[in-house]
């Protein structure tokens, strides 16, 4: 078996070049192609120039004029780019300062040619037909006096009318109005800020402008001296505003001759630039020039251009490769730039809101930037601070050694914090709390310093104000209770007798509810002024509450007694007051008095005793003045104990209801009044006259009143269901129940009737005359109860402040003559007159009458003779427990009065 011959060895494939080398080769090929194309075009252009030169040599004026037009266009475009740079600066900075504008101009001057032909750049604001210049950076120092002048005053002709039309893309180009002896110039304006509202119908749509002034002599020289502009010889040039060669509209004449007239034999060009029409006349001074340059110049220019194009192509390819290698594109760079500008604006806005002053300096200490708080604290405007050293704030309070230690610690730890005294621009020295930090460069050397400072003078002034308000009333500036106790303690160190008078005004809250808090403030101030007339320099007057005042008066042997002094103060204080607005008011007040050293030698006890006496006076009635006694403390503590146990009485079932019958003249049962009693395990049977005022002073009255109505309706319905005829149930209501924020009285009654099933015709509610006061707003609730069918009776009639007109406005069904008029009525002519008048009034109003508190047969006999139809009192029956009243109902007995007996005797 023969073996197959081995195939001839194949040459290995050359390795493929790396991607970078492939890209380099590709860019070289493209550069070579560009160079070859350029050389071919140069050769053709040169050959054409040689062939066409003899034919076009006589028509040289046209290329010269075209070059002048192109040069002028190029210069105006460059000026437009400068103005757009100004607009970008304004948009990035929100409000450009003079320093920023000057730095922008300096950056353009480094170019060498950008600002050629420009005399002034700046910003103006259009408002009300004017355009005052608000920021100016003149290239010529003589132009600085133009700041604040009206930009329209610079423009000649119809510039103001032209501005009414929308601005062209490149902005407006307007002829200037030169002053006597000054050369002609142009004004180029670029409007921006289209979000603003125009100042007037005739003003441009933009309210902010960037502008530049262009002296025509400098503009033409800069335009024609450009390296890319090659004229074969000198030319004469004239520029007119408009499209006619009108000598009155002549702006520029290169001949600079007086009354030279229109340029003869010139080629004219009509231009539309900047929203304005212009006429340009150009005339070469020598013979005609060829349409194209000489073939040698064309050849040289072509070779140079081709070489530059090839090199530019190669450089573009190299930069594109670098950009691709770094993974960035032009869009990413633009996005990063926008993000950076946004963060810069955010940081600037955040710094402007910080209340602490912030300042940044360079390594030499020159201030670079600061926030608004720093400007406000130091008193220097930002323009004066930028570029200066913070040592201008040195007050001289600290020594050189202090600053040496400060800098040593700052450079060692990169931070320092402490208190330092500075000096404002006005010369005022003030303390600040300063925190300083160091920013270091890559080499670890300090590059910048940052400081934050807080004005301690403001903080300490606030502390003083808070301390003052902690011991004084903010309205009257009088000492408060804490300060009064301190001063009372100082006076108690002496041996001179003292009287402590605690006064409370009543009615200020009602006045504020009716006329507003301002009236209440004025009334309090009037009270302070009146009290101040009776307070000596050694006395103490304090405001211990909204309507409470404390007087500490030192008694001399010749002075009146403590009570006489208090009565004098009360008489002056409660006189008719007029707190403004024609409002005359008379207020009631109470006062409690304690004495040093009789009652106590301790300030705390003296204040406590005066407050205790005030509480007793408040319960006694208006204008009451009481001097403290030990029994008051006992009663006060007893009252507190009763209040604490009354809370448990409601929850523990210690309350019970008694029922006192109401009868007619024959003893027939008409109904009964439910009366509340409290059987306390600690205090025994507590009188309602003792615990009900305590309940009304707290929120317990709402719970007690609801329980009484619920229990009475339940018991009455129970008797009705078993067939008894108890008549009408009378239940008392407290005035406080009409002010319950949880529910109204009609809602409470409706709920009780619904739960117990009692018919509304069986219920009668008794109220006092105080419920009829308009200020309480009870009329609507009483009208609602009447519409429900509930009868209303006025209890203790004749002891309150009601009038016939008041009763006539309310749905009243019964009047109960108070026991004070019934007691001894048979021998008291005054009481007899009151009873007869009440019966006559009730008959006239069509309401029922019941006399309560009837205890003697003689009283009953007089009432019967006077025509009183119904009675209630011990002469007929004491209040009965539910079992005893049920027994009375079960036996169907009538109640007959018994002479000389305090209890009723049931009759079969």
PDB file of C-alpha atoms in Angstrom, residues 409-509:
ATOM      1  CA  UNK A 409      -4.217  75.935  64.046  1.00  0.00           C
ATOM      2  CA  UNK A 410      -5.959  76.445  60.678  1.00  0.00           C
ATOM      3  CA  UNK A 411      -2.974  75.290  58.637  1.00  0.00           C
ATOM      4  CA  UNK A 412      -2.281  72.387  60.993  1.00  0.00           C
ATOM      5  CA  UNK A 413      -5.836  71.025  61.220  1.00  0.00           C
ATOM      6  CA  UNK A 414      -7.368  72.467  58.016  1.00  0.00           C
ATOM      7  CA  UNK A 415     -10.108  74.061  60.151  1.00  0.00           C
ATOM      8  CA  UNK A 416     -10.617  76.627  62.893  1.00  0.00           C
ATOM      9  CA  UNK A 417     -13.706  77.610  64.847  1.00  0.00           C
ATOM     10  CA  UNK A 418     -14.269  80.322  67.425  1.00  0.00           C
ATOM     11  CA  UNK A 419     -15.618  83.758  68.277  1.00  0.00           C
ATOM     12  CA  UNK A 420     -14.070  86.837  66.731  1.00  0.00           C
ATOM     13  CA  UNK A 421     -14.942  90.535  66.623  1.00  0.00           C
ATOM     14  CA  UNK A 422     -15.272  92.196  63.218  1.00  0.00           C
ATOM     15  CA  UNK A 423     -16.104  95.705  62.103  1.00  0.00           C
ATOM     16  CA  UNK A 424     -18.873  96.613  59.668  1.00  0.00           C
ATOM     17  CA  UNK A 425     -18.515  99.135  56.893  1.00  0.00           C
ATOM     18  CA  UNK A 426     -20.274 101.658  59.156  1.00  0.00           C
ATOM     19  CA  UNK A 427     -17.570 101.249  61.808  1.00  0.00           C
ATOM     20  CA  UNK A 428     -19.738  99.229  64.221  1.00  0.00           C
ATOM     21  CA  UNK A 429     -17.918  96.371  65.956  1.00  0.00           C
ATOM     22  CA  UNK A 430     -19.838  93.133  66.319  1.00  0.00           C
ATOM     23  CA  UNK A 431     -19.120  89.535  67.421  1.00  0.00           C
ATOM     24  CA  UNK A 432     -19.343  86.605  65.016  1.00  0.00           C
ATOM     25  CA  UNK A 433     -18.923  82.871  65.368  1.00  0.00           C
ATOM     26  CA  UNK A 434     -16.583  81.854  62.529  1.00  0.00           C
ATOM     27  CA  UNK A 435     -15.711  78.473  61.057  1.00  0.00           C
ATOM     28  CA  UNK A 436     -12.801  78.381  58.595  1.00  0.00           C
ATOM     29  CA  UNK A 437     -11.542  75.619  56.341  1.00  0.00           C
ATOM     30  CA  UNK A 438      -8.660  75.026  53.898  1.00  0.00           C
ATOM     31  CA  UNK A 439      -8.910  73.633  50.336  1.00  0.00           C
ATOM     32  CA  UNK A 440      -5.684  72.062  49.138  1.00  0.00           C
ATOM     33  CA  UNK A 441      -4.489  71.301  45.614  1.00  0.00           C
ATOM     34  CA  UNK A 442      -2.998  68.098  44.299  1.00  0.00           C
ATOM     35  CA  UNK A 443       0.388  68.928  45.809  1.00  0.00           C
ATOM     36  CA  UNK A 444      -1.136  69.449  49.236  1.00  0.00           C
ATOM     37  CA  UNK A 445      -0.640  73.209  49.261  1.00  0.00           C
ATOM     38  CA  UNK A 446      -3.478  75.577  50.211  1.00  0.00           C
ATOM     39  CA  UNK A 447      -5.291  76.790  47.116  1.00  0.00           C
ATOM     40  CA  UNK A 448      -8.399  78.371  48.655  1.00  0.00           C
ATOM     41  CA  UNK A 449      -9.863  79.293  52.041  1.00  0.00           C
ATOM     42  CA  UNK A 450     -13.558  79.079  52.972  1.00  0.00           C
ATOM     43  CA  UNK A 451     -15.186  80.777  55.963  1.00  0.00           C
ATOM     44  CA  UNK A 452     -18.714  80.719  57.388  1.00  0.00           C
ATOM     45  CA  UNK A 453     -19.744  83.240  60.022  1.00  0.00           C
ATOM     46  CA  UNK A 454     -22.876  83.887  62.085  1.00  0.00           C
ATOM     47  CA  UNK A 455     -23.643  87.337  63.487  1.00  0.00           C
ATOM     48  CA  UNK A 456     -23.762  86.803  67.253  1.00  0.00           C
ATOM     49  CA  UNK A 457     -25.065  90.302  67.868  1.00  0.00           C
ATOM     50  CA  UNK A 458     -28.387  89.331  66.270  1.00  0.00           C
ATOM     51  CA  UNK A 459     -28.555  86.071  68.219  1.00  0.00           C
ATOM     52  CA  UNK A 460     -27.740  87.760  71.506  1.00  0.00           C
ATOM     53  CA  UNK A 461     -30.341  90.436  70.874  1.00  0.00           C
ATOM     54  CA  UNK A 462     -32.909  87.696  70.275  1.00  0.00           C
ATOM     55  CA  UNK A 463     -31.807  86.010  73.512  1.00  0.00           C
ATOM     56  CA  UNK A 464     -32.309  89.284  75.386  1.00  0.00           C
ATOM     57  CA  UNK A 465     -35.754  89.683  73.874  1.00  0.00           C
ATOM     58  CA  UNK A 466     -36.709  86.110  74.777  1.00  0.00           C
ATOM     59  CA  UNK A 467     -35.417  86.613  78.299  1.00  0.00           C
ATOM     60  CA  UNK A 468     -37.460  89.815  78.597  1.00  0.00           C
ATOM     61  CA  UNK A 469     -40.599  88.119  77.271  1.00  0.00           C
ATOM     62  CA  UNK A 470     -40.020  85.280  79.737  1.00  0.00           C
ATOM     63  CA  UNK A 471     -40.620  87.727  82.598  1.00  0.00           C
ATOM     64  CA  UNK A 472     -42.991  90.284  81.016  1.00  0.00           C
ATOM     65  CA  UNK A 473     -46.298  90.357  79.194  1.00  0.00           C
ATOM     66  CA  UNK A 474     -45.748  91.037  75.454  1.00  0.00           C
ATOM     67  CA  UNK A 475     -48.750  93.406  75.216  1.00  0.00           C
ATOM     68  CA  UNK A 476     -48.538  95.584  78.318  1.00  0.00           C
ATOM     69  CA  UNK A 477     -44.817  95.067  79.079  1.00  0.00           C
ATOM     70  CA  UNK A 478     -45.774  94.478  82.714  1.00  0.00           C
ATOM     71  CA  UNK A 479     -43.922  91.870  84.816  1.00  0.00           C
ATOM     72  CA  UNK A 480     -45.529  88.440  84.790  1.00  0.00           C
ATOM     73  CA  UNK A 481     -46.248  86.208  87.787  1.00  0.00           C
ATOM     74  CA  UNK A 482     -42.715  84.822  87.934  1.00  0.00           C
ATOM     75  CA  UNK A 483     -41.147  88.287  88.010  1.00  0.00           C
ATOM     76  CA  UNK A 484     -43.785  89.530  90.471  1.00  0.00           C
ATOM     77  CA  UNK A 485     -42.937  86.672  92.837  1.00  0.00           C
ATOM     78  CA  UNK A 486     -39.235  87.581  92.681  1.00  0.00           C
ATOM     79  CA  UNK A 487     -39.959  91.236  93.502  1.00  0.00           C
ATOM     80  CA  UNK A 488     -42.411  90.265  96.230  1.00  0.00           C
ATOM     81  CA  UNK A 489     -39.673  88.141  97.779  1.00  0.00           C
ATOM     82  CA  UNK A 490     -37.385  91.180  97.844  1.00  0.00           C
ATOM     83  CA  UNK A 491     -40.077  93.313  99.520  1.00  0.00           C
ATOM     84  CA  UNK A 492     -40.719  90.604 102.096  1.00  0.00           C
ATOM     85  CA  UNK A 493     -37.152  90.991 103.300  1.00  0.00           C
ATOM     86  CA  UNK A 494     -38.207  94.348 104.746  1.00  0.00           C
ATOM     87  CA  UNK A 495     -40.406  94.981 107.756  1.00  0.00           C
ATOM     88  CA  UNK A 496     -42.926  97.325 106.113  1.00  0.00           C
ATOM     89  CA  UNK A 497     -46.477  95.878 105.887  1.00  0.00           C
ATOM     90  CA  UNK A 498     -47.600  94.857 102.388  1.00  0.00           C
ATOM     91  CA  UNK A 499     -50.950  94.216 100.787  1.00  0.00           C
ATOM     92  CA  UNK A 500     -51.188  91.794  97.839  1.00  0.00           C
ATOM     93  CA  UNK A 501     -54.263  92.427  95.648  1.00  0.00           C
ATOM     94  CA  UNK A 502     -55.131  89.906  92.927  1.00  0.00           C
ATOM     95  CA  UNK A 503     -57.713  91.380  90.519  1.00  0.00           C
ATOM     96  CA  UNK A 504     -59.609  89.593  87.730  1.00  0.00           C
ATOM     97  CA  UNK A 505     -61.631  91.413  85.064  1.00  0.00           C
ATOM     98  CA  UNK A 506     -64.774  89.704  83.793  1.00  0.00           C
ATOM     99  CA  UNK A 507     -66.150  90.093  80.287  1.00  0.00           C
ATOM    100  CA  UNK A 508     -63.004  90.587  78.177  1.00  0.00           C
ATOM    101  CA  UNK A 509     -63.507  87.255  76.434  1.00  0.00           C
TER     102      UNK A 509
END
